[in-house]
Amino acid sequence: LPLHFQPFCLSAFLSFRLSLFPPFSACMPTLAESYSAKANELLARAWTVTTPIIAKLAPVLGASVARGEIIHTFGSGHSEIIAREIVGRAGGLVCISSINDPTAGFIENLVGYGTQLVERYDRQYELRAGEVVIVISNSGKNSSPLEVAHYAKGKGCVVVGLCSVAMSTTARTVHPAGRNLHAVADHVLDNGGVPGDAIMAVNATISSGPTSTFIGCSLLKWLMLATMEWLNERGNPLPVLRSQNVPGAIEHNRAVGEKYKLRLSKQLA
């Protein structure tokens, strides 16, 4: 070949070869891609595992809402994010109230603290027999959520525990009762997470990519939708909030929340 063609031919050959045999690193998914795939596999598995449990719970929550009652939530530490996700939520039931920990879980393993939290909440907003209390603890072992669950059961409430069953069944609790959340709750929603929560190995010593919040929030969304469907199919009114960024929503929210306002820990606008 003439000299002026040779660089072009070499470049074309290398490009063709790379298209057939890309570098090994180019074949490897990124950590984010791998996390997305694995987390969504766990989400699909959680859907399969919890669907029959949600089908049993929807009539329990639906009947409670139909009676004008409140659904209560509690989560300690990072689980508080999940507990609050369905409270005062656009598109969510107005009759949901959260038991809040002002320490954000800092002393969640101080025995007796969770009992004091829920006793104070009960004095202010009431836990009534037959109402549902959703207790969220990924590990299922920490003292505060366990004490909230024990107290709620003592009041005649129905306790739903949301946890990683794989962790709750293996992690040792510091609570003197000696039983983890999966063993205390009346019903259990398993988020399917791994012990330690993080599913991605960043290197030989560091793991990241927790899934408990992503899947936990999804579980509660599924449960709320199933509850609304149960209510709607039986002709019950749906006390559902609208986004206050939509015209007329604040007035609507105040109207649907009027009968509940003295029992909600998060007040409406």
XYZ file of N, CA and C in Angstrom:
807
model
N 0.832 -1.202 0.000
C 0.000 0.000 0.000
C 0.869 1.256 0.000
N 0.391 2.328 -0.655
C 1.132 3.587 -0.570
C 1.231 4.026 0.887
N 2.276 4.788 1.217
C 2.507 5.173 2.611
C 1.347 5.959 3.206
N 0.704 6.818 2.377
C -0.339 7.663 2.960
C -1.595 6.862 3.313
N -1.720 5.594 2.868
C -2.855 4.746 3.242
C -2.584 3.937 4.513
N -1.292 3.756 4.841
C -0.963 2.822 5.915
C -1.515 3.223 7.287
N -1.396 4.488 7.743
C -1.962 4.849 9.050
C -3.469 4.614 9.105
N -4.166 4.955 8.002
C -5.611 4.767 7.975
C -5.969 3.299 8.118
N -5.274 2.442 7.387
C -5.563 1.005 7.437
C -5.299 0.437 8.821
N -4.181 0.880 9.442
C -3.857 0.389 10.784
C -4.917 0.819 11.785
N -5.356 2.075 11.680
C -6.384 2.575 12.587
C -7.696 1.823 12.411
N -8.067 1.588 11.165
C -9.308 0.860 10.902
C -9.231 -0.561 11.428
N -8.051 -1.184 11.257
C -7.871 -2.559 11.735
C -8.001 -2.625 13.256
N -7.356 -1.677 13.955
C -7.416 -1.677 15.420
C -8.839 -1.441 15.918
N -9.560 -0.530 15.259
C -10.944 -0.275 15.657
C -11.805 -1.510 15.467
N -11.593 -2.200 14.332
C -12.360 -3.424 14.074
C -12.029 -4.486 15.117
N -10.736 -4.625 15.450
C -10.326 -5.646 16.427
C -10.913 -5.340 17.800
N -10.915 -4.053 18.213
C -11.460 -3.679 19.522
C -12.961 -3.918 19.589
N -13.644 -3.754 18.439
C -15.082 -4.005 18.441
C -15.378 -5.484 18.650
N -14.467 -6.348 18.182
C -14.651 -7.792 18.379
C -14.180 -8.238 19.746
N -13.108 -7.630 20.251
C -12.510 -8.036 21.525
C -12.274 -6.783 22.373
N -13.323 -6.244 22.980
C -13.153 -5.042 23.796
C -12.287 -5.343 25.003
N -11.651 -4.326 25.584
C -10.850 -4.534 26.793
C -11.710 -5.158 27.893
N -11.081 -5.932 28.771
C -11.817 -6.630 29.835
C -12.606 -5.648 30.695
N -11.989 -4.487 30.985
C -12.659 -3.504 31.846
C -13.938 -2.979 31.212
N -13.974 -2.919 29.868
C -15.168 -2.423 29.196
C -16.333 -3.392 29.306
N -16.036 -4.677 29.571
C -17.095 -5.682 29.708
C -17.698 -5.706 31.110
N -16.999 -5.126 32.083
C -17.438 -5.184 33.467
C -18.470 -4.100 33.741
N -19.619 -4.451 34.343
C -20.582 -3.407 34.719
C -20.027 -2.556 35.846
N -20.441 -1.316 35.916
C -20.029 -0.453 37.017
C -20.717 -0.910 38.301
N -20.225 -0.413 39.421
C -20.865 -0.727 40.700
C -22.326 -0.282 40.703
N -22.577 0.891 40.135
C -23.948 1.403 40.103
C -24.851 0.502 39.260
N -24.326 0.045 38.118
C -25.109 -0.863 37.269
C -25.380 -2.184 37.986
N -24.365 -2.712 38.650
C -24.534 -3.975 39.373
C -25.504 -3.819 40.534
N -25.403 -2.685 41.237
C -26.333 -2.439 42.346
C -27.766 -2.355 41.840
N -27.963 -1.628 40.752
C -29.309 -1.498 40.191
C -29.902 -2.861 39.864
N -29.103 -3.718 39.253
C -29.587 -5.046 38.879
C -29.891 -5.894 40.111
N -28.966 -5.898 41.078
C -29.165 -6.732 42.268
C -30.301 -6.216 43.140
N -30.368 -4.894 43.312
C -31.419 -4.313 44.150
C -32.799 -4.581 43.551
N -32.893 -4.496 42.239
C -34.191 -4.768 41.607
C -34.542 -6.257 41.630
N -33.538 -7.119 41.643
C -33.804 -8.549 41.851
C -34.384 -8.782 43.244
N -33.797 -8.114 44.246
C -34.312 -8.234 45.612
C -35.717 -7.647 45.721
N -35.967 -6.561 45.010
C -37.300 -5.961 45.018
C -38.331 -6.916 44.426
N -37.973 -7.556 43.313
C -38.887 -8.516 42.684
C -39.141 -9.704 43.604
N -38.095 -10.139 44.303
C -38.255 -11.250 45.242
C -39.145 -10.841 46.420
N -38.955 -9.605 46.897
C -39.786 -9.109 47.998
C -41.252 -9.050 47.578
N -41.501 -8.653 46.349
C -42.872 -8.634 45.836
C -43.484 -10.028 45.882
N -42.739 -11.013 45.413
C -43.243 -12.385 45.389
C -43.506 -12.912 46.799
N -42.571 -12.641 47.702
C -42.682 -13.178 49.068
C -43.789 -12.491 49.858
N -43.926 -11.179 49.692
C -44.839 -10.430 50.562
C -46.248 -10.262 49.990
N -46.445 -10.559 48.727
C -47.789 -10.386 48.137
C -48.880 -11.091 48.935
N -48.717 -12.372 49.319
C -49.785 -13.008 50.108
C -49.962 -12.401 51.493
N -48.882 -11.877 52.072
C -48.990 -11.240 53.391
C -49.732 -9.918 53.269
N -49.415 -9.150 52.243
C -50.114 -7.885 52.009
C -51.596 -8.135 51.739
N -51.900 -9.216 51.032
C -53.304 -9.558 50.769
C -54.059 -9.840 52.073
N -53.373 -10.395 53.063
C -53.997 -10.642 54.371
C -54.110 -9.358 55.197
N -53.122 -8.486 55.030
C -53.104 -7.269 55.828
C -54.056 -6.190 55.319
N -54.287 -6.141 54.021
C -55.124 -5.077 53.458
C -56.508 -5.016 54.116
N -57.185 -6.139 54.337
C -58.475 -6.060 55.026
C -58.358 -5.609 56.481
N -57.240 -5.926 57.125
C -57.038 -5.509 58.517
C -56.886 -3.993 58.589
N -56.001 -3.454 57.750
C -55.818 -2.008 57.721
C -57.058 -1.311 57.177
N -57.661 -1.905 56.128
C -58.845 -1.289 55.531
C -59.992 -1.183 56.514
N -60.242 -2.235 57.258
C -61.335 -2.212 58.239
C -61.060 -1.183 59.329
N -59.800 -1.046 59.722
C -59.431 -0.055 60.733
C -59.679 1.360 60.221
N -59.257 1.627 58.990
C -59.494 2.945 58.397
C -60.990 3.203 58.265
N -61.736 2.190 57.859
C -63.190 2.344 57.709
C -63.854 2.684 59.044
N -63.266 2.256 60.152
C -63.804 2.566 61.481
C -63.363 3.948 61.964
N -62.591 4.647 61.155
C -62.131 5.981 61.530
C -60.894 5.977 62.394
N -60.126 4.883 62.359
C -58.962 4.748 63.223
C -57.680 5.247 62.545
N -56.610 5.207 63.322
C -55.303 5.685 62.871
C -54.365 4.500 62.667
N -53.527 4.576 61.630
C -52.420 3.650 61.439
C -51.170 4.346 61.972
N -50.413 3.658 62.814
C -49.234 4.255 63.441
C -47.970 3.607 62.876
N -46.891 4.383 62.784
C -45.619 3.840 62.315
C -44.501 4.215 63.282
N -43.491 3.366 63.339
C -42.285 3.690 64.110
C -41.080 3.060 63.443
N -40.037 3.859 63.306
C -38.762 3.352 62.832
C -37.654 4.087 63.553
N -36.651 3.353 63.993
C -35.549 3.967 64.734
C -34.323 4.089 63.842
N -33.583 5.175 64.014
C -32.401 5.389 63.183
C -32.799 5.588 61.728
N -32.091 4.924 60.822
C -32.374 5.104 59.403
C -33.769 4.592 59.032
N -34.295 3.663 59.809
C -35.640 3.133 59.532
C -36.728 4.183 59.722
N -36.382 5.283 60.399
C -37.356 6.357 60.567
C -37.735 6.964 59.217
N -36.809 6.921 58.257
C -37.122 7.419 56.913
C -38.293 6.636 56.332
N -38.267 5.330 56.503
C -39.340 4.475 55.975
C -40.641 4.751 56.719
N -40.546 4.888 58.041
C -41.747 5.130 58.850
C -42.434 6.430 58.458
N -41.633 7.427 58.097
C -42.217 8.735 57.763
C -42.634 8.850 56.294
N -42.203 7.911 55.480
C -42.488 7.989 54.044
C -43.982 7.998 53.752
N -44.780 7.340 54.571
C -46.222 7.268 54.291
C -47.028 8.210 55.182
N -46.355 9.099 55.899
C -47.031 10.036 56.804
C -47.167 11.395 56.124
N -48.398 11.897 56.038
C -48.623 13.204 55.426
C -48.189 13.252 53.980
N -48.366 12.141 53.282
C -47.811 11.963 51.930
C -48.839 12.284 50.857
N -48.428 13.046 49.857
C -49.295 13.271 48.708
C -49.664 11.924 48.094
N -50.963 11.688 47.903
C -51.421 10.407 47.386
C -51.532 9.339 48.448
N -51.299 9.691 49.699
C -51.363 8.729 50.794
C -52.549 8.974 51.704
N -52.830 7.998 52.528
C -53.906 8.136 53.508
C -53.536 9.198 54.538
N -54.509 10.025 54.888
C -54.248 11.072 55.870
C -54.164 10.506 57.276
N -54.798 9.368 57.513
C -54.949 8.825 58.866
C -53.751 7.963 59.287
N -52.544 8.478 59.050
C -51.317 7.776 59.421
C -50.463 8.726 60.252
N -49.975 8.221 61.373
C -49.215 9.046 62.303
C -47.950 8.311 62.726
N -46.854 9.032 62.858
C -45.582 8.398 63.210
C -45.191 8.686 64.661
N -44.631 7.671 65.282
C -44.070 7.795 66.624
C -42.617 8.229 66.425
N -42.297 9.456 66.782
C -41.001 10.023 66.427
C -39.999 9.945 67.580
N -38.751 9.681 67.221
C -37.652 9.625 68.185
C -36.799 10.872 68.010
N -36.807 11.796 68.976
C -36.030 13.033 68.814
C -34.520 12.817 68.765
N -34.041 11.632 69.188
C -32.598 11.361 69.109
C -32.210 10.705 67.792
N -33.193 10.460 66.904
C -32.932 9.819 65.602
C -32.223 8.475 65.753
N -32.551 7.763 66.831
C -32.000 6.431 67.020
C -30.669 6.381 67.751
N -30.183 7.544 68.217
C -28.865 7.584 68.855
C -28.802 6.685 70.089
N -29.918 6.590 70.822
C -29.928 5.743 72.023
C -30.961 4.617 71.883
N -31.081 4.085 70.666
C -32.099 3.076 70.410
C -31.879 1.775 71.172
N -30.674 1.574 71.687
C -30.418 0.363 72.457
C -30.342 0.611 73.960
N -30.789 1.781 74.386
C -30.939 2.051 75.811
C -32.258 1.422 76.261
N -32.164 0.353 77.000
C -33.362 -0.378 77.407
C -34.271 0.535 78.230
N -35.527 0.578 77.843
C -36.514 1.415 78.506
C -36.835 2.687 77.760
N -35.926 3.129 76.883
C -36.145 4.383 76.157
C -37.319 4.276 75.190
N -37.390 3.171 74.446
C -38.492 2.999 73.498
C -39.841 2.967 74.191
N -39.879 2.369 75.365
C -41.132 2.332 76.131
C -41.561 3.743 76.518
N -40.610 4.563 76.957
C -40.947 5.940 77.318
C -41.426 6.733 76.109
N -40.794 6.501 74.950
C -41.218 7.184 73.727
C -42.671 6.873 73.394
N -43.000 5.581 73.388
C -44.337 5.186 72.962
C -45.375 5.522 74.024
N -44.990 5.514 75.290
C -45.929 5.941 76.345
C -46.289 7.415 76.180
N -45.288 8.239 75.904
C -45.546 9.666 75.687
C -46.434 9.873 74.467
N -46.131 9.146 73.395
C -46.951 9.230 72.174
C -48.396 8.817 72.482
N -48.552 7.755 73.244
C -49.883 7.252 73.591
C -50.671 8.292 74.385
N -50.002 8.999 75.273
C -50.689 10.045 76.054
C -51.156 11.187 75.155
N -50.364 11.491 74.125
C -50.700 12.623 73.260
C -51.695 12.269 72.160
N -51.495 11.095 71.520
C -52.257 10.786 70.309
C -53.087 9.496 70.412
N -52.835 8.706 71.400
C -53.557 7.464 71.695
C -53.240 6.303 70.753
N -52.983 5.186 71.362
C -52.973 3.907 70.664
C -54.207 3.157 71.129
N -55.089 2.844 70.219
C -56.355 2.212 70.572
C -56.370 0.752 70.125
N -57.022 -0.077 70.918
C -57.116 -1.505 70.597
C -57.690 -1.696 69.202
N -57.076 -2.581 68.435
C -57.527 -2.862 67.074
C -56.819 -2.053 66.014
N -56.155 -0.970 66.422
C -55.410 -0.178 65.442
C -54.111 -0.890 65.069
N -53.568 -0.506 63.923
C -52.362 -1.148 63.395
C -51.154 -0.273 63.689
N -50.099 -0.901 64.185
C -48.828 -0.221 64.413
C -47.771 -0.934 63.562
N -47.158 -0.186 62.645
C -46.109 -0.732 61.774
C -44.764 -0.353 62.364
N -43.994 -1.361 62.766
C -42.688 -1.137 63.387
C -41.604 -1.575 62.403
N -40.693 -0.647 62.101
C -39.659 -0.922 61.108
C -38.292 -0.983 61.784
N -37.587 -2.069 61.574
C -36.221 -2.227 62.065
C -35.529 -3.223 61.150
N -34.564 -2.760 60.375
C -33.920 -3.664 59.425
C -33.300 -4.864 60.126
N -32.613 -4.615 61.224
C -31.950 -5.706 61.942
C -32.924 -6.509 62.791
N -34.010 -5.874 63.218
C -34.976 -6.548 64.082
C -34.485 -6.760 65.499
N -33.334 -6.194 65.861
C -32.710 -6.497 67.142
C -32.686 -5.346 68.139
N -32.863 -4.114 67.674
C -32.644 -2.970 68.551
C -33.789 -2.780 69.544
N -33.437 -2.235 70.685
C -34.357 -2.203 71.814
C -35.590 -1.331 71.568
N -35.407 -0.119 71.040
C -36.538 0.809 70.896
C -37.681 0.237 70.056
N -37.416 -0.251 68.834
C -38.537 -0.822 68.069
C -39.175 -2.025 68.746
N -38.372 -2.820 69.435
C -38.938 -3.970 70.141
C -39.859 -3.511 71.265
N -39.469 -2.473 71.974
C -40.310 -1.971 73.070
C -41.593 -1.337 72.548
N -41.502 -0.654 71.412
C -42.724 -0.110 70.796
C -43.662 -1.252 70.414
N -43.106 -2.309 69.847
C -43.930 -3.463 69.450
C -44.568 -4.128 70.666
N -43.806 -4.341 71.722
C -44.350 -4.954 72.943
C -45.456 -4.086 73.546
N -45.202 -2.792 73.606
C -46.190 -1.880 74.190
C -47.480 -1.886 73.375
N -47.335 -1.818 72.050
C -48.513 -1.791 71.177
C -49.339 -3.072 71.327
N -48.663 -4.196 71.424
C -49.397 -5.450 71.614
C -50.117 -5.454 72.946
N -49.488 -4.878 73.961
C -50.136 -4.779 75.260
C -51.379 -3.909 75.247
N -51.440 -2.981 74.303
C -52.614 -2.116 74.149
C -53.687 -2.735 73.265
N -53.433 -3.942 72.759
C -54.401 -4.605 71.898
C -54.308 -4.206 70.440
N -53.171 -3.601 70.045
C -52.978 -3.213 68.651
C -52.445 -4.396 67.841
N -52.620 -4.303 66.525
C -52.053 -5.282 65.598
C -50.683 -4.769 65.174
N -49.640 -5.553 65.398
C -48.279 -5.110 65.114
C -47.775 -5.768 63.828
N -47.371 -4.918 62.887
C -46.738 -5.368 61.649
C -45.258 -5.035 61.747
N -44.404 -6.029 61.649
C -42.970 -5.804 61.680
C -42.388 -5.824 60.280
N -41.611 -4.799 59.957
C -40.917 -4.744 58.665
C -39.425 -4.842 58.959
N -38.811 -5.911 58.482
C -37.399 -6.133 58.795
C -36.761 -7.015 57.733
N -35.448 -7.188 57.852
C -34.749 -8.221 57.096
C -34.822 -9.488 57.932
N -35.598 -10.445 57.496
C -35.745 -11.675 58.271
C -34.406 -12.401 58.394
N -33.588 -12.309 57.345
C -32.275 -12.950 57.392
C -31.424 -12.391 58.521
N -31.581 -11.098 58.808
C -30.809 -10.493 59.891
C -31.512 -10.647 61.223
N -32.834 -10.471 61.235
C -33.577 -10.562 62.489
C -33.475 -11.948 63.116
N -33.328 -12.960 62.288
C -33.254 -14.327 62.803
C -31.842 -14.718 63.248
N -30.864 -13.860 62.975
C -29.475 -14.208 63.324
C -28.805 -13.210 64.256
N -29.276 -11.951 64.278
C -28.646 -10.925 65.112
C -29.177 -11.013 66.542
N -28.291 -10.925 67.491
C -28.677 -11.053 68.894
C -29.143 -9.708 69.445
N -30.302 -9.693 70.070
C -30.839 -8.459 70.623
C -30.261 -8.180 72.009
N -30.203 -6.877 72.352
C -29.794 -6.508 73.709
C -31.005 -6.415 74.635
N -32.196 -6.508 74.055
C -33.388 -6.350 74.885
C -33.570 -7.566 75.786
N -33.897 -7.343 77.053
C -33.985 -8.468 77.997
C -35.059 -9.492 77.662
N -36.060 -9.121 76.867
C -37.090 -10.099 76.484
C -36.510 -11.177 75.580
N -35.420 -10.845 74.876
C -34.679 -11.844 74.126
C -35.246 -12.256 72.788
N -36.309 -11.597 72.331
C -36.904 -11.961 71.035
C -36.785 -10.797 70.061
N -36.424 -11.101 68.829
C -36.300 -10.075 67.804
C -37.658 -9.781 67.163
N -37.668 -8.770 66.293
C -38.928 -8.237 65.774
C -39.761 -9.279 65.040
N -39.120 -10.127 64.253
C -39.881 -11.126 63.488
C -40.658 -12.070 64.408
N -40.159 -12.237 65.651
C -40.813 -13.143 66.598
C -41.854 -12.429 67.461
N -41.795 -11.099 67.508
C -42.725 -10.325 68.338
C -43.953 -9.899 67.538
N -43.748 -9.510 66.284
C -44.829 -8.954 65.463
C -45.898 -9.990 65.147
N -47.123 -9.503 64.938
C -48.227 -10.380 64.519
C -48.095 -10.757 63.051
N -47.569 -9.842 62.258
C -47.352 -10.069 60.828
C -45.969 -9.517 60.476
N -45.294 -10.159 59.535
C -43.932 -9.745 59.178
C -43.840 -9.489 57.674
N -43.298 -8.323 57.336
C -42.951 -7.996 55.951
C -41.430 -8.068 55.842
N -40.944 -8.978 55.017
C -39.510 -9.215 54.864
C -38.968 -8.393 53.708
N -38.008 -7.510 54.002
C -37.431 -6.718 52.914
C -36.407 -7.495 52.092
N -36.097 -8.724 52.515
C -35.212 -9.584 51.737
C -33.759 -9.182 51.742
N -33.390 -8.233 52.617
C -32.023 -7.745 52.631
C -31.048 -8.717 53.262
N -29.777 -8.467 53.002
C -28.716 -9.318 53.550
C -28.301 -8.771 54.909
N -27.754 -9.607 55.796
C -27.209 -9.097 57.059
C -26.164 -8.009 56.793
N -26.325 -6.877 57.466
C -25.430 -5.745 57.216
C -25.952 -4.780 56.182
N -26.980 -5.186 55.426
C -27.724 -4.338 54.483
C -27.002 -4.063 53.167
N -25.695 -3.871 53.181
C -24.957 -3.492 51.973
C -24.725 -4.711 51.075
N -25.075 -4.592 49.795
C -25.028 -5.748 48.893
C -23.872 -5.704 47.898
N -23.121 -4.586 47.844
C -22.063 -4.465 46.847
C -20.691 -4.429 47.509
N -19.787 -5.297 47.061
C -18.402 -5.263 47.516
C -17.647 -4.211 46.713
N -17.251 -3.125 47.364
C -16.483 -2.076 46.695
C -15.031 -2.533 46.524
N -14.512 -3.154 47.564
C -13.195 -3.786 47.489
C -13.173 -4.932 48.487
N -12.003 -5.413 48.841
C -11.898 -6.599 49.701
C -12.415 -6.359 51.110
N -12.468 -5.102 51.552
C -12.854 -4.821 52.936
C -14.073 -3.929 53.080
N -14.550 -3.348 51.998
C -15.640 -2.367 52.081
C -16.820 -2.804 51.227
N -18.007 -2.783 51.844
C -19.261 -3.048 51.127
C -20.148 -1.815 51.197
N -20.967 -1.625 50.195
C -21.880 -0.492 50.153
C -23.143 -0.931 49.409
N -24.012 0.028 49.132
C -25.246 -0.285 48.418
C -26.309 -0.920 49.295
N -26.754 -0.236 50.368
C -27.832 -0.786 51.190
C -29.153 -0.806 50.433
N -30.040 -1.691 50.818
C -31.326 -1.839 50.115
C -32.540 -1.667 51.024
N -32.335 -1.534 52.324
C -33.467 -1.573 53.251
C -34.449 -0.426 53.035
N -33.944 0.779 52.733
C -34.848 1.920 52.533
C -35.611 1.789 51.221
N -34.888 1.473 50.163
C -35.492 1.308 48.836
C -36.617 0.274 48.860
N -36.349 -0.886 49.430
C -37.356 -1.951 49.432
C -38.393 -1.723 50.530
N -37.951 -1.216 51.676
C -38.906 -0.956 52.759
C -39.979 0.034 52.358
N -39.587 1.118 51.704
C -40.574 2.103 51.239
C -41.507 1.486 50.203
N -40.967 0.642 49.341
C -41.807 -0.021 48.333
C -42.835 -0.933 49.000
N -42.411 -1.674 50.011
C -43.337 -2.558 50.729
C -44.503 -1.772 51.317
N -44.207 -0.638 51.918
C -45.287 0.155 52.509
C -46.179 0.777 51.439
N -45.604 1.150 50.294
C -46.434 1.667 49.200
C -47.394 0.584 48.715
N -46.904 -0.632 48.554
C -47.762 -1.745 48.127
C -48.881 -1.977 49.148
N -48.514 -1.928 50.419
C -49.511 -2.154 51.475
C -50.567 -1.056 51.476
N -50.152 0.188 51.310
C -51.110 1.293 51.298
C -52.052 1.203 50.089
N -51.507 0.871 48.939
C -52.347 0.742 47.741
C -53.338 -0.407 47.882
N -52.887 -1.520 48.457
C -53.793 -2.651 48.677
C -54.902 -2.275 49.658
N -54.560 -1.469 50.658
C -55.558 -1.006 51.637
C -56.576 -0.089 50.971
N -56.100 0.842 50.160
C -57.014 1.746 49.451
C -57.925 0.972 48.503
N -57.355 -0.018 47.838
C -58.155 -0.829 46.920
C -59.257 -1.558 47.675
N -58.924 -2.112 48.837
C -59.917 -2.810 49.666
C -61.032 -1.846 50.069
N -60.673 -0.651 50.494
C -61.667 0.351 50.895
C -62.548 0.758 49.711
N -61.913 1.015 48.584
C -62.637 1.493 47.409
C -63.621 0.451 46.888
N -63.201 -0.816 46.895
C -64.075 -1.882 46.401
C -65.321 -2.056 47.262
N -65.266 -1.605 48.499
C -66.403 -1.748 49.414
C -67.156 -0.441 49.619
N -66.848 0.543 48.786
C -67.589 1.793 48.807
C -67.259 2.717 49.959
N -66.126 2.485 50.608
C -65.717 3.362 51.707
C -65.059 4.622 51.171
N -65.246 5.740 51.841
C -64.548 6.952 51.421
C -63.042 6.792 51.587
N -62.280 7.437 50.719
C -60.822 7.356 50.758
C -60.249 8.687 51.244
N -59.806 8.751 52.493
C -59.229 10.000 53.018
C -57.779 10.165 52.544
N -57.636 10.540 51.286
C -56.313 10.584 50.642
C -55.882 12.031 50.428
N -54.636 12.313 50.769
C -54.084 13.652 50.622
C -53.688 13.950 49.181
N -53.698 15.225 48.852
C -53.195 15.686 47.563
C -51.920 16.501 47.786
N -51.088 16.595 46.765
C -49.901 17.433 46.863
C -50.325 18.873 47.080
N -49.779 19.503 48.114
C -50.189 20.875 48.405
C -49.658 21.871 47.381
N -48.895 21.374 46.399
C -48.446 22.233 45.302
C -49.488 22.345 44.192
N -50.596 21.589 44.336
C -51.688 21.621 43.365
C -52.764 22.581 43.876
N -53.325 23.408 43.007
C -54.352 24.355 43.453
C -55.514 23.651 44.171
N -55.909 24.211 45.300
C -57.033 23.680 46.064
C -56.693 22.515 46.971
N -55.444 22.053 46.922
C -55.078 20.855 47.678
C -55.064 21.093 49.181
N -54.586 22.251 49.613
C -54.512 22.510 51.059
C -55.905 22.482 51.670
N -56.859 23.073 50.977
C -58.247 23.059 51.475
C -58.797 21.630 51.503
N -58.493 20.867 50.449
C -58.925 19.464 50.409
C -58.304 18.676 51.555
N -57.018 18.854 51.775
C -56.325 18.102 52.818
C -56.857 18.438 54.208
N -57.148 19.698 54.425
C -57.723 20.081 55.724
C -59.093 19.443 55.924
N -59.851 19.344 54.854
C -61.190 18.759 54.954
C -61.119 17.271 55.271
N -60.272 16.517 54.554
C -60.206 15.071 54.803
C -59.500 14.758 56.115
N -58.683 15.715 56.596
C -57.959 15.474 57.843
C -58.637 15.996 59.082
N -59.758 16.674 58.924
C -60.419 17.319 60.057
C -60.714 16.352 61.199
N -61.256 15.190 60.902
C -61.658 14.243 61.954
C -60.478 13.582 62.647
N -59.292 13.682 62.035
C -58.113 13.002 62.585
C -57.122 13.961 63.250
N -57.304 15.257 63.120
C -56.230 16.210 63.392
C -55.693 16.154 64.823
N -56.495 15.742 65.778
C -56.012 15.669 67.155
C -55.199 14.402 67.419
N -55.140 13.512 66.443
C -54.428 12.252 66.619
C -53.234 12.092 65.688
N -52.891 13.144 64.975
C -51.780 13.066 64.024
C -50.556 13.788 64.584
N -49.408 13.081 64.631
C -48.193 13.704 65.135
C -47.629 14.715 64.157
N -47.940 14.584 62.871
C -47.553 15.576 61.871
C -48.799 16.325 61.433
N -48.878 17.599 61.789
C -50.061 18.372 61.490
C -50.102 18.759 60.006
N -51.307 18.961 59.492
C -51.489 19.345 58.108
C -51.305 20.845 57.940
N -50.976 21.268 56.728
C -50.754 22.697 56.444
C -52.034 23.486 56.679
